[in-house]
Amino acid sequence: MIRRVLTVLGVLLVGFSAACAAPTAPGGAAGADGTAMVLADGYEPESLHPLLGYGVEGASKFYDGLLAHDADRRLQPALASALPTTAADGLSVTVPLRAGVTFHDGSAFDADDVVATYRALLDPAFASSVRSDWVTLAAVEKLDAQTVRFDLAGPDAAFAHRLTLGIVPAEAVTAPAPAEESPLSAQPVGTGPYTLAQWRRGESMELTANPSYWGGAPAVERITIVFAVDDNTRAQRLRSGEFDGTVLPPALAQTFEGSEYTVRDHPSADYRTVTLPTANPITADPAIRMALNHAVDRQGMIDALFAGRGSPASNPIPEVLSEYSEPAAQFTFDRTRAGQILDAAGWVAGPDGTRVRDGVPARFTLMYPATDTIRRDLAQGFTSDARAVGIDVALEGLGWEAIEPRMGADALVLGGGSPFDPDLVSYPLLHSSYAGDGFNNPASYVNPAVDAGLDAARRALDPAERVAAVKQWQRDYAAAPGFVFLTFLDHSYVARDEWDGYEQVVDPHTHGTTWGPWWNVEDWTPRA
């Protein structure tokens, strides 16, 4: 599923009450005993409700899902007491539940809470923004107080990965109403390792360790997350000692090498792509689409813009899912070939170098969020490469409120990605059933061959059959692309190295203080 940048970053960022009005003392952000931590993030969550996408990939500090991913991306039981059992026909999944777990309000966790959470997810009255990610879920039933069964409309090979959704107390979803109106949006009540002590919107968030956490009370007892959008501002305040860590663009992060901070670069499945809307006559043209995919210098962008940190992207399958990657579906940088494709399609260079066909110039608009420097830089690089083959691209840096209504007609630098399973992001991005569904397939890409491959991969219960289906849809996509995938970004972080417990993880699209070094901060201990 694809979103703005979302992020949960905010999750960890605790209470920055001090950020603007009373900066943290230089060198003292962590506190003397290491039980407190101050982080900075460039993004702030709009809501803390799981049904609105908060922590949906399992990294929430307030909520637990039935399952969670470990550092090797393997599923592990969380509120489940063991991994699920899938029926032989793939049409039901049974999950045993952990006993002795309580919510932050002291109420006991059991099967009723799981059933209520997932039924609310399915109920249109709750208007869950992530409902479309569970289209294969038909029903959820309580078998007993410690066991639930999910019934599926059809086999879904990735279904277990969807069980990271945070579970809320049943009483919080008793009355059907839009989730955005729920108190949980600002006052989370979960079973997670931290509770929300304070949220000053636009400034900071404070998290306090849950002493009754089923996984053990966290040793880092207090986390303050300061929200600071500007990259350079975060870097400057980090240098002054206000923060224990933050996320920064790769090149800026490297300037902290040799300082009191440690620079950590995390590989990710976080792609950036340029959408090519079907409704726009220029970006819908197959020759324009194919030519642009060969015109862009992906590695050149990575080297010039990100200090070499990242990897080229031709479709949504990241390097970390190498078993699914199809080498024959990768686009090469070949401007000669791009020009030949355009020549063959009748696009002829005009007096100013812009190609023209039937009196119509090869020109379109590319949008990017104005505050996102990485997307801005990529947009500029893309524009330069497109111009080199005679395609004129006009850039517009806008707010999301201006971008969203135009996503069906104008190109956009879009982000997304998951390192856990090829279905989770690829299906809603490329399948025609999601055409025009918000950030899922916003440019309405439609390709019956790709649809068939995505469906076959989702239904496949045999691993080898599934790999073959995923590779097939990549080949079909490469024959008729609807995007120009540019790069999978490395995520760069700068942090004090004063705790034990760090484990590197491959980040999804969501990152910041939620993922990155702090994805398992509840397991960290102060270094003696």
CSV table of N, CA and C in Angstrom, one decimal, residues 15 35 58 147 151 169 205 352 366-367 423 426 445 498 522 524:
chain,number,residue,atom,x,y,z
A,15,GLY,N,7.7,13.2,23.5
A,15,GLY,CA,7.5,14.4,24.0
A,15,GLY,C,8.4,15.5,23.9
A,35,THR,N,17.8,6.0,30.7
A,35,THR,CA,16.5,5.6,30.7
A,35,THR,C,15.5,6.5,29.9
A,58,GLY,N,3.2,-3.2,11.8
A,58,GLY,CA,3.7,-3.8,13.0
A,58,GLY,C,4.7,-3.1,13.9
A,147,THR,N,-8.8,-18.3,21.0
A,147,THR,CA,-8.6,-18.8,19.6
A,147,THR,C,-9.6,-18.0,18.6
A,151,ASP,N,-11.8,-16.3,8.0
A,151,ASP,CA,-12.3,-17.0,6.8
A,151,ASP,C,-12.0,-16.1,5.6
A,169,PRO,N,-9.1,-2.4,22.1
A,169,PRO,CA,-10.1,-3.0,23.0
A,169,PRO,C,-11.5,-3.1,22.3
A,205,MET,N,5.9,14.5,20.9
A,205,MET,CA,5.1,13.4,21.5
A,205,MET,C,5.9,12.7,22.6
A,352,ASP,N,12.6,23.7,-30.6
A,352,ASP,CA,13.2,23.9,-29.3
A,352,ASP,C,13.7,22.6,-28.7
A,366,LEU,N,4.8,17.2,-13.7
A,366,LEU,CA,5.2,16.2,-12.7
A,366,LEU,C,5.1,16.9,-11.3
A,367,MET,N,4.3,16.4,-10.4
A,367,MET,CA,4.1,17.0,-9.1
A,367,MET,C,5.0,16.2,-8.1
A,423,ASP,N,3.4,-9.3,-2.5
A,423,ASP,CA,2.0,-9.0,-2.7
A,423,ASP,C,1.6,-7.7,-2.0
A,426,SER,N,2.8,-4.5,-4.3
A,426,SER,CA,2.6,-4.7,-5.8
A,426,SER,C,1.2,-4.8,-6.2
A,445,TYR,N,-3.3,2.5,-13.6
A,445,TYR,CA,-2.6,1.5,-14.5
A,445,TYR,C,-3.4,0.3,-14.7
A,498,GLU,N,24.7,4.7,22.8
A,498,GLU,CA,24.8,4.6,24.2
A,498,GLU,C,23.9,3.5,24.8
A,522,GLU,N,12.1,-1.0,22.5
A,522,GLU,CA,11.6,-1.6,23.7
A,522,GLU,C,12.5,-2.7,24.3
A,524,TRP,N,15.9,-2.4,24.1
A,524,TRP,CA,17.2,-1.8,24.4
A,524,TRP,C,17.5,-1.6,25.9
